[in-house]
Coordinates of C-alpha atoms and ligand atoms in Angstrom, one line a residue:
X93 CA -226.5 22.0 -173.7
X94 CA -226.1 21.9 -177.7
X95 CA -223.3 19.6 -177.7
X96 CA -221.4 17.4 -175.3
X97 CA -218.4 15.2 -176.4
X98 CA -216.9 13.4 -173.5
X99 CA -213.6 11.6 -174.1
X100 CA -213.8 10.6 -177.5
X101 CA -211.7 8.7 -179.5
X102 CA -211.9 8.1 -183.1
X103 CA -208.6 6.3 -184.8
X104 CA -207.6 5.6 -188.7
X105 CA -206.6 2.1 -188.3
X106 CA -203.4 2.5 -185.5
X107 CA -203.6 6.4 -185.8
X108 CA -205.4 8.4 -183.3
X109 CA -206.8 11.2 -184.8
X110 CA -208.8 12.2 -181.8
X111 CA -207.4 11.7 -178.6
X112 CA -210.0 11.7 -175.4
X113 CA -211.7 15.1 -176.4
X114 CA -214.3 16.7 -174.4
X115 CA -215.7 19.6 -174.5
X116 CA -219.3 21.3 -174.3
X117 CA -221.0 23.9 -176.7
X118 CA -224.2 25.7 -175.0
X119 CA -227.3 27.2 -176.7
X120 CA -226.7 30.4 -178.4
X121 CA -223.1 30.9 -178.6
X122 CA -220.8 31.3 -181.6
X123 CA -218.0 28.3 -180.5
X124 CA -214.7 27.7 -182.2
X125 CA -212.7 25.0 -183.0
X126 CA -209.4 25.6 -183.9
X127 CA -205.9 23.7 -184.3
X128 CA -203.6 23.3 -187.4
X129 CA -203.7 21.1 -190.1
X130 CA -204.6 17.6 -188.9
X131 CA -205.8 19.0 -185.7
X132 CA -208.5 16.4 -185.8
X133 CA -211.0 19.4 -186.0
X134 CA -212.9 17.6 -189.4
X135 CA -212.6 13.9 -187.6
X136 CA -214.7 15.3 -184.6
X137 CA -217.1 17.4 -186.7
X138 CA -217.3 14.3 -188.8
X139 CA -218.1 12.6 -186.0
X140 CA -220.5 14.7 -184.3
X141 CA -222.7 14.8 -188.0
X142 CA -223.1 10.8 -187.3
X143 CA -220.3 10.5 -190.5
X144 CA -218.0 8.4 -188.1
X145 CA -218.9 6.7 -184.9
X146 CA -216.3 7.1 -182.1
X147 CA -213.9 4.3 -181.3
X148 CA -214.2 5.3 -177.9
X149 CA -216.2 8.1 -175.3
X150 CA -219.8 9.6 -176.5
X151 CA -221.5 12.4 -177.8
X152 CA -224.9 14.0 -177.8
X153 CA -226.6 16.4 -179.9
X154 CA -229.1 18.7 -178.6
X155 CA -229.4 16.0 -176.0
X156 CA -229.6 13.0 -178.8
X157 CA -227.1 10.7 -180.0
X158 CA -225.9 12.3 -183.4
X159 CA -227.9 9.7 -185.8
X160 CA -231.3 11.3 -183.9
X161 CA -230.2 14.9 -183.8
X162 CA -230.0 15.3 -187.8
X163 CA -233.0 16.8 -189.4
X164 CA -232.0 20.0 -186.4
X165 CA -228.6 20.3 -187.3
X166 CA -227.4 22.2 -190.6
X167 CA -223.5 21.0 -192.0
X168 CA -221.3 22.7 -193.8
X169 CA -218.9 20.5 -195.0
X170 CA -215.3 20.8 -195.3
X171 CA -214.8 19.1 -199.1
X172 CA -217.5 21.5 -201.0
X173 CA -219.9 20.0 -203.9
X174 CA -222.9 20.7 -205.1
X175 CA -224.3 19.4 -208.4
X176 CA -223.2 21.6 -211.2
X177 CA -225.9 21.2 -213.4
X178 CA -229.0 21.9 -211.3
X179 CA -230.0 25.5 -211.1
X180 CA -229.1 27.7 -207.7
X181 CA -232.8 27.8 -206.3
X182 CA -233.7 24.5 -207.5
X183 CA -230.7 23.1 -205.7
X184 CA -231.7 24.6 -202.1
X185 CA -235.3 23.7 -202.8
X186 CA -234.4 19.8 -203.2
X187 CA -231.9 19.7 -200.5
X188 CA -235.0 21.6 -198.3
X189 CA -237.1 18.4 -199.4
X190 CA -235.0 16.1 -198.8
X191 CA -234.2 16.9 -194.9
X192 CA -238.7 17.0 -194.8
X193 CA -238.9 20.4 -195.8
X194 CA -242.7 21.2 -197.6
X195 CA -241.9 22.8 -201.7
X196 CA -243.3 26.0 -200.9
X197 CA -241.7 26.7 -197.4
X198 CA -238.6 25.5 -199.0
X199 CA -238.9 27.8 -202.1
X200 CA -239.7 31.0 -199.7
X201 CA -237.0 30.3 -197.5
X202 CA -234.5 30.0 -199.9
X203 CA -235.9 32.8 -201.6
X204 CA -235.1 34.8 -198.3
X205 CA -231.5 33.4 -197.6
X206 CA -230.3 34.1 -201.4
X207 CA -231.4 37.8 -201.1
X208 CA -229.1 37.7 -197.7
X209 CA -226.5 36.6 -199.3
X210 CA -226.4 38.6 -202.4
X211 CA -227.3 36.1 -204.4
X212 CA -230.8 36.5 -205.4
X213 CA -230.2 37.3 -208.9
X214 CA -228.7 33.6 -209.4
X215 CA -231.1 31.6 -208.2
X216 CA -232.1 30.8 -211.8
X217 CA -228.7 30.3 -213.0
X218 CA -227.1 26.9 -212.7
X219 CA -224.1 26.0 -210.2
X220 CA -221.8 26.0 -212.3
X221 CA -222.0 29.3 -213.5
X222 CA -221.4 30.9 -210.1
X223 CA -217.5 32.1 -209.4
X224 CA -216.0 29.7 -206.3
X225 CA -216.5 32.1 -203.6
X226 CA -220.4 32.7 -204.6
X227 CA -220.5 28.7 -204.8
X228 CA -219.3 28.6 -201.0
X229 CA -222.0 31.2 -200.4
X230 CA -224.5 29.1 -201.4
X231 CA -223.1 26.2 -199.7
X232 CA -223.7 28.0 -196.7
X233 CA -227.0 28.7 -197.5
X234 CA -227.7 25.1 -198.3
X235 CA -226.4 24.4 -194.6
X236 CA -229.2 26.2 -193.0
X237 CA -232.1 25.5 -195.8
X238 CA -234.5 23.5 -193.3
X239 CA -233.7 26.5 -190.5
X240 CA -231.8 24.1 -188.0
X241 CA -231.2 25.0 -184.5
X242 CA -227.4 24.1 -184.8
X243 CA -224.7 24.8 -187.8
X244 CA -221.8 23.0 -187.6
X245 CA -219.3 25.0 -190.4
X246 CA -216.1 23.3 -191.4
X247 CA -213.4 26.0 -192.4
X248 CA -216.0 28.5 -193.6
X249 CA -213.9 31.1 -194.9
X250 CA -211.7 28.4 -196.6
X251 CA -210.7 30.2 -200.0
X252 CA -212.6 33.2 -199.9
X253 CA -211.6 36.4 -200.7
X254 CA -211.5 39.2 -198.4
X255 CA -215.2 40.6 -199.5
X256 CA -216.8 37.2 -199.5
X257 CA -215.1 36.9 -195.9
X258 CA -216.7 39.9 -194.6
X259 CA -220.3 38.8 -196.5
X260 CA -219.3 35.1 -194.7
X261 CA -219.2 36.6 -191.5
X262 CA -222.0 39.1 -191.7
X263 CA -224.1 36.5 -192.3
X264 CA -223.1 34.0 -189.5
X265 CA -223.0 36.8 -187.1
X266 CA -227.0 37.6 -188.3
X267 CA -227.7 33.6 -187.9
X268 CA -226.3 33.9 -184.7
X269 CA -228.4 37.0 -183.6
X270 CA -231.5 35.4 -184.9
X271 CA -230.5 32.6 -182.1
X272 CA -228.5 29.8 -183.6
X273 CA -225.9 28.0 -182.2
X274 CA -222.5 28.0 -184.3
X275 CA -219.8 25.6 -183.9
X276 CA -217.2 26.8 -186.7
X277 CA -213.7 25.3 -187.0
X278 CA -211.1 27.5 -188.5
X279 CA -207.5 28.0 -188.4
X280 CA -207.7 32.0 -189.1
X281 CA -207.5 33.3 -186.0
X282 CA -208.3 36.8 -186.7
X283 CA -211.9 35.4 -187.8
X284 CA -212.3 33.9 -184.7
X285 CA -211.4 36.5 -182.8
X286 CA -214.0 38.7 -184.2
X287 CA -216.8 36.0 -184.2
X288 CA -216.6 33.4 -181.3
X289 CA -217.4 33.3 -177.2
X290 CA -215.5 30.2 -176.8
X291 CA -212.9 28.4 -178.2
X292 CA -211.1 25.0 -178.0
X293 CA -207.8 24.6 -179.4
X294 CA -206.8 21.4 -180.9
X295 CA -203.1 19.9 -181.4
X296 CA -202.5 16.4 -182.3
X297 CA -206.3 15.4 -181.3
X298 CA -206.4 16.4 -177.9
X299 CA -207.3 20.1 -176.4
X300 CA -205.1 22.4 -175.6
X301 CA -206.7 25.4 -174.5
X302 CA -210.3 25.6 -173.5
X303 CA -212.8 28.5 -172.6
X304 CA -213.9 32.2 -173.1
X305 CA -211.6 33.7 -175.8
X306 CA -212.2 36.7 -173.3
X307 CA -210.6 34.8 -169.9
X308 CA -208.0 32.9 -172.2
X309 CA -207.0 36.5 -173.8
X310 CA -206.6 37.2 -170.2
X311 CA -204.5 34.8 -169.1
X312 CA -202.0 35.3 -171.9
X313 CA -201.7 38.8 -171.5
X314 CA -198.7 40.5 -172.3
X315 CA -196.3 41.6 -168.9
X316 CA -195.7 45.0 -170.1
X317 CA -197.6 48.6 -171.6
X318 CA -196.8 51.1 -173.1
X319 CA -196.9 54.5 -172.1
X320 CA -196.0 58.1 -173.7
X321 CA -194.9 60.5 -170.9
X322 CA -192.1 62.8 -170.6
X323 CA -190.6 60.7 -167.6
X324 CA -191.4 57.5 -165.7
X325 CA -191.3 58.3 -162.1
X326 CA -190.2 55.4 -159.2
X327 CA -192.0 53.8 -157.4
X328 CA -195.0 52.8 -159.7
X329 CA -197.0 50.2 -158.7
X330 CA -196.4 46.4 -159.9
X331 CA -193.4 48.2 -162.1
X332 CA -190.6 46.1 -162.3
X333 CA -188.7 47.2 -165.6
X334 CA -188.6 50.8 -167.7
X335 CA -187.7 50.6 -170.7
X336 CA -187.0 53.5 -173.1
X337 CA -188.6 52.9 -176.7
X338 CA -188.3 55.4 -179.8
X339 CA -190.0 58.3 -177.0
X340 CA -191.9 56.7 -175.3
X341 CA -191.2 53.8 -172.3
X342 CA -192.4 50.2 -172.2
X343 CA -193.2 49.2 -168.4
X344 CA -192.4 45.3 -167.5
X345 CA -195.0 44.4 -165.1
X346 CA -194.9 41.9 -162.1
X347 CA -196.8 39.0 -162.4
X348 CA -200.4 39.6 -161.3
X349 CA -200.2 43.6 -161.7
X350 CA -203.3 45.9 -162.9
X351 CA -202.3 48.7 -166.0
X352 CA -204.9 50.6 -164.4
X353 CA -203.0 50.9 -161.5
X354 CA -200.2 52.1 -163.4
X355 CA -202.2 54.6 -165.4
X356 CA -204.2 55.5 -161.6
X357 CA -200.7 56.3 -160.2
X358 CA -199.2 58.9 -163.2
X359 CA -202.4 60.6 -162.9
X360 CA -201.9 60.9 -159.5
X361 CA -198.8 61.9 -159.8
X362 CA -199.5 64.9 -162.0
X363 CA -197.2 63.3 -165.3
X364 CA -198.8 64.0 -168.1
X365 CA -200.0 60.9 -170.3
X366 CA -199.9 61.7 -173.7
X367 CA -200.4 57.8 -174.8
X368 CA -201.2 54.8 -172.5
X369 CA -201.4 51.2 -174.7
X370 CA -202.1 47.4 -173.2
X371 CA -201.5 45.9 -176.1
X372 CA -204.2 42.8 -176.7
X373 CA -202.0 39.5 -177.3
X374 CA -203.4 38.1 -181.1
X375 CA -204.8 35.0 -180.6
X376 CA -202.5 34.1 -183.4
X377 CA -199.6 34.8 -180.7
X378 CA -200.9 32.2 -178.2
X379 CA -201.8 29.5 -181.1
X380 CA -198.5 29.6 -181.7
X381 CA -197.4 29.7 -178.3
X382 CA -199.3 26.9 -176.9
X383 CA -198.8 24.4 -180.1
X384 CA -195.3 25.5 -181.5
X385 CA -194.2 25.3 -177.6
X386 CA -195.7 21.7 -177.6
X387 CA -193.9 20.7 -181.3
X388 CA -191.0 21.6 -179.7
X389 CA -190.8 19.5 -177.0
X390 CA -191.7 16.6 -178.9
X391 CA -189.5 16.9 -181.2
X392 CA -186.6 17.5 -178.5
X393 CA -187.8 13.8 -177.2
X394 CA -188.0 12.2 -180.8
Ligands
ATP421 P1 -207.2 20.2 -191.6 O1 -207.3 21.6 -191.1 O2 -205.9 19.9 -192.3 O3 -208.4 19.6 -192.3 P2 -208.1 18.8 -189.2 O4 -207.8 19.4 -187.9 O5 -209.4 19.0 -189.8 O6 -207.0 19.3 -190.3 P3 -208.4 16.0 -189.6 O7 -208.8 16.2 -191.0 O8 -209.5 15.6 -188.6 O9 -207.7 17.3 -189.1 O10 -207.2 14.9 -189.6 C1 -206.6 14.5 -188.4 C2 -205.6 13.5 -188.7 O11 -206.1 12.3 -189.1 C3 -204.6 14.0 -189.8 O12 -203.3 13.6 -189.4 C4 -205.1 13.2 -191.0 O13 -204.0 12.9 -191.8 C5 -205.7 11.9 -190.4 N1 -206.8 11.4 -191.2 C6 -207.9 12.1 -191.5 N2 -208.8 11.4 -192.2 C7 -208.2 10.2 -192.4 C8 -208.5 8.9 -193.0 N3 -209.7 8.8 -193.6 N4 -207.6 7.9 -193.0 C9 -206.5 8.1 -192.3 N5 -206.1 9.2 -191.7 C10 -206.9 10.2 -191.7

């Protein structure tokens, strides 16, 4: 186990940001954390980088309280800043240092992780001469300088453009390949999609959804496919509605029913299937389910 949180509570004076939160991440998976603004995602990463201590509940770090667990986790914080003035390799080589990191080993290192990132040919320009989204870059690479086992990445694609995104998430994916363990919290949900195992959702400092993206994708599944056919004959299993749609026919499905079952039977039946579509459901689609759904009921009771 990488990380265990177990009902914690962290409050701003009368405010809970964090509301009994658990959750587990486990050695080698890409985990997200995701909720809207003032989720309480940066609260608990805060607290799990030994920033804040909890108010109430516990949490470990690679089996150590958080102030023990340091020097083998990397952070990428959520407000950026690195000095402006010091040059690009120098930068990463006294960060290396100061988390016990010998010169040399530091200098190779972050000799290595600047060519991965396309940035090799600043490392002897200063900071402040790098555009925002090569800045960030290096961020990340500052995040992993002394090669931690964990990275904990606060909105990592926060700001970036679409080719820096795609250079972003190239590089965690390789991070995560080589065997790290990558708690990232985002509120782009096609990102996370693409990148994470697991996710927990956040609303208002507690969790609202919890698990494989895989099973929870599951679970949310849309009730109806689509299919291209010259006719929909009766009788189809699980089939509850047909639905004619610009020539082709969206099937309602009962609760519980297999597509493959549907597609099975017009096989069997000889009708020719020119198209057959279960659409995924976005994970943008549930977010919005699951926490507009909860807004709304609150604010029916305020
Ligand atoms: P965002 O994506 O906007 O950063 P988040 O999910 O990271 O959101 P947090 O930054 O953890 O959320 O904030 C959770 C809640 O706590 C918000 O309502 C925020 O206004 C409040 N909050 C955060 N930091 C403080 C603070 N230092 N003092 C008082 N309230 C705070």
């Amino acid at each position: 186990m990488v990380l265990q949180v177990q009902d914690l509570v962290k409050r701003y004076g009368d405010f809970v940001a964090v509301d009994k939160l658990s959750f587990q991440v486990e050695q080698g998976e890409i985990f997200g954390l995701l909720g809207p603004n003032g989720a309480g995602k940066t609260t608990t990463i805060r607290v799990i980088m030994d920033i804040f201590a909890p108010d109430e509940g516990s949490v470990t770090v690679l089996g150590q309280p958080p102030s023990q667990a340091k020097g083998r986790v990397g952070y990428l914080p959520e407000e950026r800043g690195l000095y402006r003035n010091l040059k690009v390799l120098d930068t990463l080589v006294y960060l290396a240092e100061l988390k016990g990191v010998a010169r040399s080993a530091a200098r190779e290192r972050a000799i290595e992780l600047l060519e991965r990132m396309q940035l090799d040919e600043w490392a002897k320009r200063k900071v402040k001469d790098l555009s925002q989204g090569m800045q960030q870059r290096l961020q990340l690479v500052a995040s992993l300088i002394h090669d931690p086992e964990v990275l904990f990445l606060d909105e990592p694609f926060q700001g970036l453009d679409p080719v820096n995104v795609e250079r972003v998430k190239g590089f965690v994916a390789e991070q995560h390949q080589e065997g790290k363990t990558i708690v990232l919290s985002s509120h782009q949900m096609n990102l996370v999609e693409a990148l994470c195992d697991r996710i927990l959702l956040m609303d208002r400092g507690r969790a609202v959804l919890y698990g494989p993206l895989e099973q929870i994708k599951r679970e949310y599944a849309p009730n109806f496919i689509r299919v291209s056919v010259s006719h929909v004959p009766d009788g189809l299993p699980g089939v509850v509605e047909v639905e004619p749609d610009d020539g082709a026919f969206n099937l309602g499905l009962a609760e519980g029913a297999n597509p493959q079952d549907v597609l099975r039977a017009l096989l069997d039946r000889e009708v020719e299937v020119r198209a057959f579509e279960v659409s995924p459901v976005p994970l943008e689609d549930i977010f919005v389910a699951v926490v507009g759904g909860a807004e709304e009921v609150n604010d029916g009771l305020a």
